[in-house]
Amino acid sequence: MNFLVEVVLLLPLLFIFYLESFVKLFIPKKRKSVTGEIVLITGAGHGIGRLTAYEFAKLKSKLVLWDINKYGIEETAAECRKLGAQAYSFVVDCSNREDVYNSANKVKTEIGDISILVNNAGIVYTSDLFSTQDPQIEKTFAVNTLAHFWTTKAFLPSMMKNNHGHIVTVASAAGLVGVPFLLAYCSSKFAAVGFHGALTEELNAFEKNGIKTTCLCPNFINTGFIKNPSSNLGPILEPEEVVDKLMNGILTEKRMVLVPSSLNFLLILEKFLPQRFREILKKRVNIKFDAVIGYKVKE
């Protein structure tokens, strides 16, 4: 009963905060400077990670680039140097905890403390549950979820000591809504979104308000990971568009970045619409992509 009374007493604050949020819609938020910040990006040898590295390079950050692909990561680093930034490349298997910790120690010794961590490395298998091999499921969680724990445990202590830093979680819209034939991927991305939310609350509990968090949840991106994707939500996203939204989210310290922004509206609808109507709506969305299907429906 006391809790309900407290909630009622907070209603005036709710109105004030709604009004504040509405006013902020018309006032562009100032972007913070990342010049000189040491930025580590996992999965920087291609796709979103590579383009994100280029954007930080343009802003004169010092870049530490990780990827399992030696050729890809060296190519990214070379282009970042052409853009005028210091860039260091490391071949790291983010699914291997000891490799992550050993590489992190090397980074801290040779380059310095990381102040912006972008957990971007990811892997996806497009198949139903029965066609997804056990090692593939384990690999999916190792890269898409557990790696976030290892990198954050390695680099967060110095951020907490200075009460300064930013941790970015690259998740997916598939971490907000389940998609058939992406069971392992969706599960791992739901966990990544949960990691972001819980980490944010834990930093608040420690009163480390100088450490910011951002989570990116995009729809299908034209990076080649998923073959022939399509849906009625609109055209497949180009990587440049997604990275533009991500960088804006980081520089304005936005906690959740959904791309396209219409995903915000759809998620609100899902919370309030009846289940049967939601099922019809999902069929209208008509998500399709190439997948391996092992289960055979009996006729």
PDB file of N, CA and C in Angstrom, residues 126-128 180-181 227 289-293:
ATOM      1  N   THR A 126      21.569 -19.183 -39.999  1.00  0.00           N
ATOM      2  CA  THR A 126      20.161 -19.129 -40.383  1.00  0.00           C
ATOM      3  C   THR A 126      19.661 -20.553 -40.613  1.00  0.00           C
ATOM      4  N   SER A 127      19.033 -21.100 -39.593  1.00  0.00           N
ATOM      5  CA  SER A 127      18.527 -22.469 -39.660  1.00  0.00           C
ATOM      6  C   SER A 127      17.545 -22.697 -38.527  1.00  0.00           C
ATOM      7  N   ASP A 128      16.720 -23.723 -38.680  1.00  0.00           N
ATOM      8  CA  ASP A 128      15.808 -24.042 -37.594  1.00  0.00           C
ATOM      9  C   ASP A 128      16.579 -24.754 -36.485  1.00  0.00           C
ATOM     10  N   PRO A 180      11.551 -16.692 -36.471  1.00  0.00           N
ATOM     11  CA  PRO A 180      11.778 -18.109 -36.758  1.00  0.00           C
ATOM     12  C   PRO A 180      13.011 -18.321 -37.626  1.00  0.00           C
ATOM     13  N   PHE A 181      13.695 -19.424 -37.382  1.00  0.00           N
ATOM     14  CA  PHE A 181      14.900 -19.838 -38.103  1.00  0.00           C
ATOM     15  C   PHE A 181      16.112 -18.968 -37.775  1.00  0.00           C
ATOM     16  N   LYS A 227      21.372 -14.196 -46.050  1.00  0.00           N
ATOM     17  CA  LYS A 227      21.196 -14.213 -47.496  1.00  0.00           C
ATOM     18  C   LYS A 227      19.744 -13.919 -47.893  1.00  0.00           C
ATOM     19  N   PHE A 289      14.107 -14.946 -45.511  1.00  0.00           N
ATOM     20  CA  PHE A 289      15.541 -15.033 -45.831  1.00  0.00           C
ATOM     21  C   PHE A 289      15.859 -16.498 -46.083  1.00  0.00           C
ATOM     22  N   ASP A 290      17.010 -16.743 -46.684  1.00  0.00           N
ATOM     23  CA  ASP A 290      17.425 -18.121 -46.945  1.00  0.00           C
ATOM     24  C   ASP A 290      17.816 -18.795 -45.637  1.00  0.00           C
ATOM     25  N   ALA A 291      17.282 -19.999 -45.420  1.00  0.00           N
ATOM     26  CA  ALA A 291      17.594 -20.716 -44.191  1.00  0.00           C
ATOM     27  C   ALA A 291      17.595 -22.217 -44.444  1.00  0.00           C
ATOM     28  N   VAL A 292      18.327 -22.935 -43.620  1.00  0.00           N
ATOM     29  CA  VAL A 292      18.367 -24.395 -43.688  1.00  0.00           C
ATOM     30  C   VAL A 292      17.301 -24.932 -42.751  1.00  0.00           C
ATOM     31  N   ILE A 293      16.358 -25.688 -43.295  1.00  0.00           N
ATOM     32  CA  ILE A 293      15.259 -26.226 -42.510  1.00  0.00           C
ATOM     33  C   ILE A 293      15.394 -27.753 -42.445  1.00  0.00           C
TER      34      ILE A 293
END
